Amino acid sequence: MRTAVGIDDIAVYIPRLYLELADENRPEKPTEFSLARKSDSSKYLHGIGIAKMSIPDTYQDSAVLAANAIFELIERNNIHPASLARIDIATETGVDESKPVAAYVHGMLEQKYGKGSLKRTSGVEYKFACVSTADALESSLDWAWAGRSNGKYSIICATDIARYPLTSPGEPTQGAGAVALLVKEHPRLLTIDPVIGVHMEDEDDFWRPLFSTTAVVHGKHSERCYLRAMEGAVDDWAEQAVASGIVKAGPGESLVDHIGPMSFHVPYPKMAGEEPKADVYKKREEFEKAEADYMKLFMETHQFQTEYLDKVADGLVHARESGNSYSASEKSCLSMLLETKAMRGTDLGGKRGGSGNYGSGCKAKASSWIVQEEWTATAKKFGHAEKLRHRRPVSIAEYEILHEGNLFPDGRKFVSEPENEFVLVDVTSQGYRHYKFAD
Ligand code: CAA
């Protein structure tokens, strides 16, 4: 019998600055951003599904976001550093070509817990666009399932800053954030099924060359790659789930009927659905039109709307309010989903849920989990919705300065004062980074 292993607690770090794309109460009202881009704010809210994008301040990089999420997780659970066997980082916005974010995070945490306090804790940086969180988690699960954890825990932290060039089509789908997961035996939130589906191809939908701080994306192509890879990963998961007897579908039932809450990688909330087969159409434009028509009709059906609202929609609030955080997206949506359901008193104990991760380039992973009976007490303490409320807007001028890494003309060093958190202090002429905890 395999040991029950999974996610015991989740801590999300959300930058305290955001750029408003649309006013949710008055979507037709232009925003500073929609005016600047000569666009329509209701396109952002209704066409793409995003109202606000999280923006990192001058003292924040992917390492800082990760350290802050992990620090909260350790403090909230009173974890002794010696009981942490691994702290692994998933990111596609690493800060160095050699030194992993995991090592910088290690140093920041030792500033709080004492030099050498984590010397028996391993760490590595995982990279595969947005899907690396699933790879990092799978590695920790395998380690625990293999009986190597000896009562110790591991932490997986996904951290990213999604950045596309100013005025490019990808610009309204940026964001930033980190999410830290405490992985252990007999967890309080979710045990994960030992069945993980995968689908991988070599694709040119999205990449960020070594010389660039912004990503290159073929937006519409990336949507299709996402859907194709996700479908492949779900099929792989389904074959394994049936073969291993984890899920049994009766006559006329779909395996999805046996899955309750679901969380997905969400580059933007409208990224959901299915597609018809491209090879039926002679011209690409015909296919694209048919695809769009099919999607609209499918998503309008009562059955789709009921399932979507019940199983998926609550988690998407994170993406609507914060934007894309690449590797941190899916688990941030999971955190939002669980917290919202817990606050609402929804009974999920014992139910099976599912996660879908996608990384451009491209690979998707599909997994399933069982919500534990005592999950609500933990989920109610995430503080996720409160973190989204505790933010301030930036003007378009401030946003563009932060985006381009320029200096503020009035001499300000940052937009918002750090609040008991790790910050980037400086980067030396040789590219070495120094961090501290700002009390
Ligand atoms: N009111 C309501 N809706 C409106 C509107 C208005 N005034 N104006 C336009 N719309 C609708 C459009 O009809 C369209 O809806 P449908 O998709 O239903 O047709 C929608 O808004 C989007 O508008 P466009 O078709 O004009 O799209 P765009 O050119 O602005 O691009 C985008 C949108 C493709 C999402 C683009 O922002 C983009 O490329 N983003 C980045 C790519 C991305 O996130 N890809 C997803 C997976 S890859 C990933 O996550 C990365 C990773 O692994 C690292």
Short mmCIF file of C-alpha atoms and ligand atoms in Angstrom, two decimals:
data_model
loop_
_atom_site.label_atom_id
_atom_site.label_comp_id
_atom_site.label_asym_id
_atom_site.label_seq_id
_atom_site.Cartn_x
_atom_site.Cartn_y
_atom_site.Cartn_z
CA MET A 1 0.00 0.00 0.00
CA ARG A 2 1.46 3.35 -1.10
CA THR A 3 1.76 6.05 1.60
CA ALA A 4 -0.78 8.88 1.28
CA VAL A 5 1.19 11.95 0.20
CA GLY A 6 0.02 15.35 -0.95
CA ILE A 7 -0.42 19.03 -0.22
CA ASP A 8 -0.74 19.96 3.44
CA ASP A 9 -0.93 23.76 3.14
CA ILE A 10 -0.60 26.53 0.52
CA ALA A 11 0.78 30.08 0.82
CA VAL A 12 0.36 32.60 -1.99
CA TYR A 13 2.43 35.77 -2.37
CA ILE A 14 0.81 38.48 -4.48
CA PRO A 15 2.66 41.74 -5.26
CA ARG A 16 0.82 44.70 -3.71
CA LEU A 17 0.69 46.72 -6.94
CA TYR A 18 -1.75 46.21 -9.77
CA LEU A 19 -2.62 47.82 -13.06
CA GLU A 20 -6.34 48.13 -13.70
CA LEU A 21 -7.41 46.94 -17.16
CA ALA A 22 -11.15 47.18 -16.55
CA ASP A 23 -13.49 48.42 -13.83
CA GLU A 24 -15.52 45.34 -12.91
CA ASN A 25 -18.52 47.43 -11.81
CA ARG A 26 -18.48 49.55 -14.97
CA PRO A 27 -16.82 47.49 -17.72
CA GLU A 28 -17.79 49.99 -20.41
CA LYS A 29 -15.90 52.80 -18.62
CA PRO A 30 -12.48 53.38 -20.23
CA THR A 31 -9.45 52.85 -17.99
CA GLU A 32 -6.14 54.66 -18.21
CA PHE A 33 -4.70 51.51 -19.80
CA SER A 34 -7.46 51.02 -22.39
CA LEU A 35 -7.17 54.67 -23.41
CA ALA A 36 -3.39 54.45 -23.68
CA ARG A 37 -3.65 51.32 -25.85
CA LYS A 38 -6.61 52.70 -27.86
CA SER A 39 -8.55 49.57 -26.90
CA ASP A 40 -11.77 48.74 -25.11
CA SER A 41 -11.78 47.87 -21.40
CA SER A 42 -14.70 45.46 -21.88
CA LYS A 43 -12.47 43.45 -24.24
CA TYR A 44 -10.12 42.85 -21.30
CA LEU A 45 -12.90 41.92 -18.89
CA HIS A 46 -15.26 40.02 -21.19
CA GLY A 47 -13.04 39.02 -24.14
CA ILE A 48 -9.99 37.86 -22.17
CA GLY A 49 -11.37 37.76 -18.61
CA ILE A 50 -8.79 39.95 -16.83
CA ALA A 51 -9.60 43.00 -14.70
CA LYS A 52 -6.25 43.61 -12.98
CA MET A 53 -2.63 42.55 -13.50
CA SER A 54 -0.23 42.21 -10.55
CA ILE A 55 2.92 44.29 -11.01
CA PRO A 56 6.15 43.69 -9.07
CA ASP A 57 7.82 46.70 -7.42
CA THR A 58 11.45 47.70 -8.05
CA TYR A 59 12.73 45.50 -5.18
CA GLN A 60 10.97 42.34 -6.34
CA ASP A 61 12.22 39.54 -8.57
CA SER A 62 11.19 35.90 -8.79
CA ALA A 63 13.48 34.95 -5.87
CA VAL A 64 11.93 37.56 -3.56
CA LEU A 65 8.38 36.51 -4.45
CA ALA A 66 9.30 32.87 -3.71
CA ALA A 67 11.07 33.61 -0.42
CA ASN A 68 8.07 35.59 0.83
CA ALA A 69 5.59 32.81 -0.01
CA ILE A 70 7.83 30.14 1.58
CA PHE A 71 8.48 32.24 4.69
CA GLU A 72 4.74 32.63 5.27
CA LEU A 73 4.24 28.87 4.81
CA ILE A 74 6.99 27.99 7.30
CA GLU A 75 5.84 30.54 9.90
CA ARG A 76 2.15 29.67 9.66
CA ASN A 77 2.93 25.99 10.24
CA ASN A 78 5.69 26.48 12.85
CA ILE A 79 8.01 24.29 10.78
CA HIS A 80 11.47 23.70 12.17
CA PRO A 81 13.99 24.23 9.32
CA ALA A 82 15.66 20.88 10.13
CA SER A 83 12.44 19.09 9.17
CA LEU A 84 12.62 20.41 5.60
CA ALA A 85 14.38 17.95 3.29
CA ARG A 86 13.84 19.93 0.06
CA ILE A 87 12.84 23.41 -1.05
CA ASP A 88 12.48 23.25 -4.84
CA ILE A 89 11.63 26.19 -7.08
CA ALA A 90 9.66 26.14 -10.34
CA THR A 91 10.16 29.22 -12.49
CA GLU A 92 10.69 30.47 -16.02
CA THR A 93 11.96 33.84 -14.80
CA GLY A 94 15.15 32.64 -13.14
CA VAL A 95 17.62 35.35 -12.12
CA ASP A 96 20.86 33.66 -13.20
CA GLU A 97 21.97 31.20 -15.89
CA SER A 98 23.83 29.06 -13.34
CA LYS A 99 22.84 29.85 -9.77
CA PRO A 100 19.28 28.60 -9.11
CA VAL A 101 16.65 30.75 -7.47
CA ALA A 102 16.56 27.92 -4.89
CA ALA A 103 20.05 28.94 -3.66
CA TYR A 104 19.18 32.63 -3.31
CA VAL A 105 15.96 31.65 -1.49
CA HIS A 106 18.01 29.38 0.79
CA GLY A 107 20.17 32.36 1.72
CA MET A 108 17.20 34.60 2.42
CA LEU A 109 15.56 32.01 4.68
CA GLU A 110 18.83 31.48 6.57
CA GLN A 111 18.87 35.23 7.29
CA LYS A 112 15.75 34.56 9.38
CA TYR A 113 16.48 31.07 10.75
CA GLY A 114 20.26 31.28 11.21
CA LYS A 115 23.27 30.48 9.03
CA GLY A 116 23.43 26.72 8.44
CA SER A 117 19.85 26.12 9.58
CA LEU A 118 19.00 24.69 6.15
CA LYS A 119 22.31 22.98 5.38
CA ARG A 120 20.60 19.56 5.17
CA THR A 121 17.84 20.96 2.93
CA SER A 122 18.29 20.37 -0.79
CA GLY A 123 16.98 22.67 -3.50
CA VAL A 124 16.88 22.91 -7.26
CA GLU A 125 15.28 25.06 -9.95
CA TYR A 126 12.86 23.42 -12.38
CA LYS A 127 12.22 24.92 -15.81
CA PHE A 128 9.59 24.06 -18.40
CA ALA A 129 7.56 27.23 -18.95
CA CYS A 130 4.43 27.10 -16.78
CA VAL A 131 4.29 23.33 -16.28
CA SER A 132 7.45 22.97 -14.17
CA THR A 133 5.45 23.17 -10.94
CA ALA A 134 3.82 19.85 -11.84
CA ASP A 135 7.29 18.38 -12.56
CA ALA A 136 8.66 19.64 -9.23
CA LEU A 137 5.66 18.31 -7.36
CA GLU A 138 5.88 14.92 -9.09
CA SER A 139 9.51 14.61 -8.05
CA SER A 140 8.67 15.30 -4.40
CA LEU A 141 5.78 12.86 -4.53
CA ASP A 142 8.00 10.14 -6.03
CA TRP A 143 10.57 10.78 -3.31
CA ALA A 144 7.96 10.42 -0.58
CA TRP A 145 6.21 7.45 -2.25
CA ALA A 146 9.61 5.74 -2.50
CA GLY A 147 9.80 5.94 1.30
CA ARG A 148 12.73 8.36 1.37
CA SER A 149 11.14 11.26 3.28
CA ASN A 150 11.69 9.74 6.76
CA GLY A 151 9.07 12.01 8.27
CA LYS A 152 10.54 15.14 6.68
CA TYR A 153 8.69 17.60 4.46
CA SER A 154 9.35 19.23 1.16
CA ILE A 155 8.31 22.64 -0.13
CA ILE A 156 7.62 23.33 -3.79
CA CYS A 157 7.45 27.00 -4.70
CA ALA A 158 6.36 28.27 -8.11
CA THR A 159 7.32 31.88 -8.80
CA ASP A 160 7.13 33.98 -11.94
CA ILE A 161 6.81 37.40 -13.49
CA ALA A 162 4.86 37.26 -16.77
CA ARG A 163 6.12 39.99 -19.04
CA TYR A 164 5.45 40.73 -22.72
CA PRO A 165 6.61 43.81 -24.65
CA LEU A 166 4.68 47.06 -24.08
CA THR A 167 1.80 47.48 -26.57
CA SER A 168 2.13 43.87 -27.82
CA PRO A 169 -0.99 41.63 -27.97
CA GLY A 170 0.30 39.67 -24.97
CA GLU A 171 0.57 42.80 -22.78
CA PRO A 172 -2.90 42.48 -21.15
CA THR A 173 -2.10 38.92 -20.08
CA GLN A 174 0.83 39.72 -17.77
CA GLY A 175 0.97 39.26 -13.99
CA ALA A 176 3.23 38.04 -11.20
CA GLY A 177 3.15 35.95 -8.05
CA ALA A 178 4.42 32.96 -6.13
CA VAL A 179 2.74 29.99 -4.50
CA ALA A 180 4.39 27.67 -1.97
CA LEU A 181 3.12 24.15 -1.27
CA LEU A 182 3.91 22.11 1.83
CA VAL A 183 4.19 18.48 0.69
CA LYS A 184 4.08 15.70 3.27
CA GLU A 185 2.65 12.36 4.21
CA HIS A 186 -0.94 12.35 5.50
CA PRO A 187 -1.59 15.95 4.45
CA ARG A 188 -4.52 18.04 5.71
CA LEU A 189 -5.66 19.35 2.29
CA LEU A 190 -5.20 16.89 -0.59
CA THR A 191 -3.68 13.47 -1.19
CA ILE A 192 -2.50 13.07 -4.77
CA ASP A 193 -3.32 10.00 -6.86
CA PRO A 194 -0.23 8.13 -8.14
CA VAL A 195 -1.48 8.58 -11.71
CA ILE A 196 -0.17 11.53 -13.73
CA GLY A 197 -0.97 12.01 -17.40
CA VAL A 198 1.47 13.71 -19.78
CA HIS A 199 1.55 15.02 -23.36
CA MET A 200 4.68 16.61 -24.83
CA GLU A 201 5.70 18.01 -28.22
CA ASP A 202 8.35 20.39 -29.58
CA GLU A 203 6.37 23.60 -30.34
CA ASP A 204 7.08 27.26 -31.10
CA ASP A 205 4.08 28.78 -29.33
CA PHE A 206 5.98 30.78 -26.69
CA TRP A 207 9.58 31.22 -25.59
CA ARG A 208 11.89 33.76 -23.98
CA PRO A 209 15.39 33.92 -25.51
CA LEU A 210 18.37 34.32 -23.18
CA PHE A 211 18.91 37.91 -24.33
CA SER A 212 15.35 39.08 -23.59
CA THR A 213 13.40 40.06 -20.48
CA THR A 214 10.10 39.70 -22.32
CA ALA A 215 8.57 36.59 -23.88
CA VAL A 216 7.79 35.97 -27.54
CA VAL A 217 4.34 34.48 -28.01
CA HIS A 218 2.26 33.33 -30.97
CA GLY A 219 -0.97 33.94 -29.07
CA LYS A 220 -3.60 32.11 -31.11
CA HIS A 221 -1.21 29.24 -31.86
CA SER A 222 -0.42 28.95 -28.14
CA GLU A 223 -4.13 28.60 -27.36
CA ARG A 224 -4.37 25.63 -29.71
CA CYS A 225 -1.18 24.04 -28.37
CA TYR A 226 -2.59 24.41 -24.86
CA LEU A 227 -5.86 22.68 -25.73
CA ARG A 228 -4.22 19.89 -27.74
CA ALA A 229 -1.62 19.12 -25.07
CA MET A 230 -4.18 19.30 -22.26
CA GLU A 231 -6.47 16.91 -24.11
CA GLY A 232 -3.55 14.50 -24.61
CA ALA A 233 -2.55 14.66 -20.94
CA VAL A 234 -6.13 14.09 -19.77
CA ASP A 235 -6.43 11.09 -22.13
CA ASP A 236 -3.20 9.68 -20.71
CA TRP A 237 -4.41 10.26 -17.14
CA ALA A 238 -7.76 8.61 -17.99
CA GLU A 239 -6.12 5.49 -19.45
CA GLN A 240 -3.97 5.09 -16.35
CA ALA A 241 -6.83 5.91 -13.97
CA VAL A 242 -9.03 3.24 -15.52
CA ALA A 243 -6.21 0.67 -15.71
CA SER A 244 -5.31 1.18 -12.05
CA GLY A 245 -8.96 1.19 -10.95
CA ILE A 246 -8.76 4.66 -9.36
CA VAL A 247 -11.83 5.78 -11.31
CA LYS A 248 -14.56 3.56 -12.74
CA ALA A 249 -16.96 5.11 -15.24
CA GLY A 250 -20.33 3.35 -15.54
CA PRO A 251 -22.34 3.08 -18.79
CA GLY A 252 -23.06 6.54 -20.24
CA GLU A 253 -20.72 8.22 -17.78
CA SER A 254 -17.65 10.28 -18.55
CA LEU A 255 -14.60 10.11 -16.29
CA VAL A 256 -15.04 13.86 -15.74
CA ASP A 257 -18.34 13.00 -14.00
CA HIS A 258 -16.14 11.51 -11.29
CA ILE A 259 -14.07 14.67 -10.84
CA GLY A 260 -15.36 17.51 -8.68
CA PRO A 261 -13.29 20.69 -8.20
CA MET A 262 -10.74 21.43 -10.95
CA SER A 263 -7.86 23.86 -11.28
CA PHE A 264 -6.00 24.70 -14.46
CA HIS A 265 -3.10 26.74 -15.68
CA VAL A 266 -4.89 29.99 -16.51
CA PRO A 267 -2.98 32.40 -18.79
CA TYR A 268 -6.27 34.32 -18.82
CA PRO A 269 -9.69 33.15 -17.62
CA LYS A 270 -11.27 32.79 -21.07
CA MET A 271 -8.69 30.09 -21.88
CA ALA A 272 -11.02 27.10 -21.48
CA GLY A 273 -13.00 24.74 -23.67
CA GLU A 274 -12.57 22.35 -26.52
CA GLU A 275 -11.86 22.57 -30.22
CA PRO A 276 -13.08 20.85 -33.38
CA LYS A 277 -10.59 18.98 -35.55
CA ALA A 278 -8.48 21.20 -37.80
CA ASP A 279 -8.04 18.68 -40.63
CA VAL A 280 -11.76 18.76 -41.56
CA TYR A 281 -11.30 22.27 -42.96
CA LYS A 282 -9.50 23.18 -46.18
CA LYS A 283 -8.49 26.68 -45.09
CA ARG A 284 -7.05 27.77 -41.80
CA GLU A 285 -9.51 30.73 -41.60
CA GLU A 286 -12.48 28.39 -42.05
CA PHE A 287 -11.22 26.23 -39.24
CA GLU A 288 -10.61 29.21 -36.98
CA LYS A 289 -14.14 30.52 -37.55
CA ALA A 290 -15.67 27.08 -36.98
CA GLU A 291 -13.58 26.69 -33.85
CA ALA A 292 -14.73 30.03 -32.46
CA ASP A 293 -18.39 29.30 -33.26
CA TYR A 294 -18.15 25.84 -31.72
CA MET A 295 -16.51 27.18 -28.56
CA LYS A 296 -19.16 29.85 -28.09
CA LEU A 297 -22.05 27.40 -28.55
CA PHE A 298 -20.44 24.75 -26.35
CA MET A 299 -19.72 27.19 -23.55
CA GLU A 300 -23.27 28.55 -23.66
CA THR A 301 -24.86 25.13 -23.01
CA HIS A 302 -26.59 24.75 -19.65
CA GLN A 303 -24.55 21.63 -18.86
CA PHE A 304 -21.23 23.38 -19.50
CA GLN A 305 -22.24 26.45 -17.47
CA THR A 306 -23.42 24.36 -14.50
CA GLU A 307 -20.25 22.25 -14.40
CA TYR A 308 -17.99 25.25 -14.99
CA LEU A 309 -19.57 27.34 -12.22
CA ASP A 310 -19.54 24.44 -9.78
CA LYS A 311 -16.08 23.02 -10.47
CA VAL A 312 -13.82 25.68 -11.99
CA ALA A 313 -15.06 29.28 -11.80
CA ASP A 314 -14.16 30.10 -8.17
CA GLY A 315 -10.47 29.47 -8.82
CA LEU A 316 -10.43 31.72 -11.89
CA VAL A 317 -11.08 34.76 -9.70
CA HIS A 318 -7.36 34.75 -8.95
CA ALA A 319 -6.48 35.05 -12.65
CA ARG A 320 -9.11 37.75 -13.22
CA GLU A 321 -7.75 39.82 -10.32
CA SER A 322 -4.03 39.16 -10.72
CA GLY A 323 -3.35 38.03 -14.32
CA ASN A 324 -0.96 35.29 -15.43
CA SER A 325 1.77 34.15 -13.05
CA TYR A 326 3.06 31.40 -15.37
CA SER A 327 4.29 28.48 -13.21
CA ALA A 328 2.38 29.83 -10.18
CA SER A 329 -0.92 30.14 -12.04
CA GLU A 330 -2.53 26.72 -11.54
CA LYS A 331 -1.74 26.32 -7.84
CA SER A 332 -2.77 29.95 -7.17
CA CYS A 333 -6.13 29.12 -8.77
CA LEU A 334 -6.29 25.96 -6.64
CA SER A 335 -5.67 28.06 -3.51
CA MET A 336 -8.41 30.52 -4.49
CA LEU A 337 -10.79 27.67 -5.32
CA LEU A 338 -10.29 25.87 -2.00
CA GLU A 339 -10.42 29.06 0.08
CA THR A 340 -13.64 30.24 -1.61
CA LYS A 341 -15.33 26.85 -1.25
CA ALA A 342 -14.24 26.62 2.41
CA MET A 343 -15.55 30.11 3.23
CA ARG A 344 -18.83 29.25 1.52
CA GLY A 345 -19.16 26.04 3.53
CA THR A 346 -19.09 23.72 0.49
CA ASP A 347 -18.59 20.13 1.52
CA LEU A 348 -15.68 18.78 -0.55
CA GLY A 349 -14.31 16.26 1.97
CA GLY A 350 -13.63 12.91 0.27
CA LYS A 351 -14.26 14.29 -3.23
CA ARG A 352 -11.82 13.70 -6.08
CA GLY A 353 -10.55 16.80 -7.90
CA GLY A 354 -8.28 17.39 -10.86
CA SER A 355 -5.44 19.67 -11.96
CA GLY A 356 -4.31 20.55 -15.47
CA ASN A 357 -0.91 22.16 -16.02
CA TYR A 358 0.39 23.49 -19.32
CA GLY A 359 3.81 24.79 -20.27
CA SER A 360 4.59 26.27 -23.65
CA GLY A 361 7.17 24.59 -25.74
CA CYS A 362 5.13 22.38 -24.95
CA LYS A 363 3.97 19.92 -22.32
CA ALA A 364 0.79 19.35 -20.32
CA LYS A 365 0.25 17.27 -17.19
CA ALA A 366 -3.05 16.08 -15.73
CA SER A 367 -3.37 14.80 -12.18
CA SER A 368 -6.07 14.02 -9.64
CA TRP A 369 -6.38 14.26 -5.89
CA ILE A 370 -8.71 13.57 -2.99
CA VAL A 371 -9.82 16.41 -0.72
CA GLN A 372 -9.18 15.41 2.89
CA GLU A 373 -11.96 15.45 5.49
CA GLU A 374 -10.33 18.18 7.62
CA TRP A 375 -9.41 20.48 4.67
CA THR A 376 -11.60 23.49 5.54
CA ALA A 377 -9.73 24.66 8.66
CA THR A 378 -6.48 24.90 6.65
CA ALA A 379 -8.03 26.47 3.53
CA LYS A 380 -9.76 29.18 5.58
CA LYS A 381 -6.34 30.41 6.74
CA PHE A 382 -4.84 31.01 3.27
CA GLY A 383 -5.77 34.73 3.40
CA HIS A 384 -5.85 34.71 -0.41
CA ALA A 385 -8.83 37.04 -1.00
CA GLU A 386 -7.50 39.42 1.66
CA LYS A 387 -4.14 39.62 -0.15
CA LEU A 388 -5.92 40.56 -3.37
CA ARG A 389 -7.76 43.33 -1.50
CA HIS A 390 -4.59 44.62 0.19
CA ARG A 391 -3.12 46.23 -2.95
CA ARG A 392 -2.86 49.63 -4.54
CA PRO A 393 -3.23 50.61 -8.21
CA VAL A 394 -0.35 51.99 -10.26
CA SER A 395 -0.74 54.65 -12.91
CA ILE A 396 0.16 53.79 -16.50
CA ALA A 397 3.29 55.95 -16.14
CA GLU A 398 4.39 54.03 -13.02
CA TYR A 399 3.60 50.72 -14.74
CA GLU A 400 5.69 51.54 -17.81
CA ILE A 401 8.66 52.66 -15.68
CA LEU A 402 8.50 49.42 -13.65
CA HIS A 403 8.07 47.34 -16.80
CA GLU A 404 11.11 48.86 -18.53
CA GLY A 405 13.27 48.99 -15.36
CA ASN A 406 13.68 52.76 -15.71
CA LEU A 407 14.26 55.31 -12.94
CA PHE A 408 11.38 57.36 -11.55
CA PRO A 409 11.81 61.00 -12.67
CA ASP A 410 10.93 62.22 -9.12
CA GLY A 411 13.75 60.16 -7.58
CA ARG A 412 11.52 57.58 -5.85
CA LYS A 413 13.19 54.21 -5.32
CA PHE A 414 9.94 52.21 -5.31
CA VAL A 415 6.15 52.65 -5.50
CA SER A 416 5.08 50.93 -2.29
CA GLU A 417 7.05 50.66 0.99
CA PRO A 418 8.08 47.02 1.72
CA GLU A 419 6.02 45.45 4.52
CA ASN A 420 7.93 42.86 6.61
CA GLU A 421 9.20 40.99 3.59
CA PHE A 422 12.28 39.98 1.66
CA VAL A 423 13.53 42.55 -0.83
CA LEU A 424 16.23 42.74 -3.49
CA VAL A 425 18.86 45.20 -2.24
CA ASP A 426 21.20 45.41 -5.22
CA VAL A 427 22.75 43.61 -8.16
CA THR A 428 26.53 44.03 -8.36
CA SER A 429 28.41 44.92 -11.54
CA GLN A 430 29.19 41.17 -11.81
CA GLY A 431 25.49 40.31 -11.60
CA TYR A 432 25.48 38.93 -8.05
CA ARG A 433 22.27 39.65 -6.13
CA HIS A 434 21.92 40.73 -2.49
CA TYR A 435 18.71 40.39 -0.54
CA LYS A 436 17.52 41.31 2.94
CA PHE A 437 14.41 41.16 5.09
CA ALA A 438 12.89 44.62 5.37
CA ASP A 439 11.27 44.95 8.83
N1 CAA B 1 -15.92 43.29 -25.68
C1 CAA B 1 -15.94 41.96 -25.45
N2 CAA B 1 -15.11 41.08 -26.08
C2 CAA B 1 -14.25 41.59 -26.98
C3 CAA B 1 -14.19 42.97 -27.28
C4 CAA B 1 -15.07 43.83 -26.60
N3 CAA B 1 -15.07 45.15 -26.80
N4 CAA B 1 -13.24 43.16 -28.22
C5 CAA B 1 -12.71 41.94 -28.49
N5 CAA B 1 -13.32 41.00 -27.75
C6 CAA B 1 -13.04 39.57 -27.71
C7 CAA B 1 -12.75 38.97 -29.07
O1 CAA B 1 -13.93 38.72 -29.79
C8 CAA B 1 -12.03 37.70 -28.65
O2 CAA B 1 -13.01 36.76 -28.23
P1 CAA B 1 -13.02 35.26 -28.81
O3 CAA B 1 -11.69 34.65 -28.39
O4 CAA B 1 -14.20 34.63 -28.16
O5 CAA B 1 -13.11 35.39 -30.29
C9 CAA B 1 -11.25 38.14 -27.40
O6 CAA B 1 -11.84 39.36 -26.98
C10 CAA B 1 -9.74 38.34 -27.65
O7 CAA B 1 -9.59 39.32 -28.62
P2 CAA B 1 -8.64 39.09 -29.91
O8 CAA B 1 -9.08 37.89 -30.66
O9 CAA B 1 -8.57 40.39 -30.63
O10 CAA B 1 -7.25 38.66 -29.29
P3 CAA B 1 -5.89 39.46 -29.12
O11 CAA B 1 -5.25 39.62 -30.42
O12 CAA B 1 -6.07 40.66 -28.27
O13 CAA B 1 -5.04 38.38 -28.29
C11 CAA B 1 -4.44 36.82 -26.61
C12 CAA B 1 -5.51 37.77 -27.12
C13 CAA B 1 -4.20 35.72 -27.64
C14 CAA B 1 -4.93 36.21 -25.32
C15 CAA B 1 -3.14 37.66 -26.39
O14 CAA B 1 -3.35 38.54 -25.32
C16 CAA B 1 -1.93 36.81 -26.11
O15 CAA B 1 -1.23 36.42 -27.06
N6 CAA B 1 -1.60 36.51 -24.81
C17 CAA B 1 -0.46 35.71 -24.45
C18 CAA B 1 -0.58 34.27 -24.94
C19 CAA B 1 -1.11 33.30 -23.96
O16 CAA B 1 -1.31 33.59 -22.81
N7 CAA B 1 -1.33 32.06 -24.47
C20 CAA B 1 -1.91 31.01 -23.70
C21 CAA B 1 -1.08 29.77 -23.34
S1 CAA B 1 0.64 29.98 -23.23
C22 CAA B 1 1.09 30.34 -21.62
O17 CAA B 1 0.38 30.32 -20.69
C23 CAA B 1 2.50 30.66 -21.49
C24 CAA B 1 3.37 29.64 -20.83
O18 CAA B 1 3.25 28.43 -20.76
C25 CAA B 1 4.53 30.26 -20.31
#
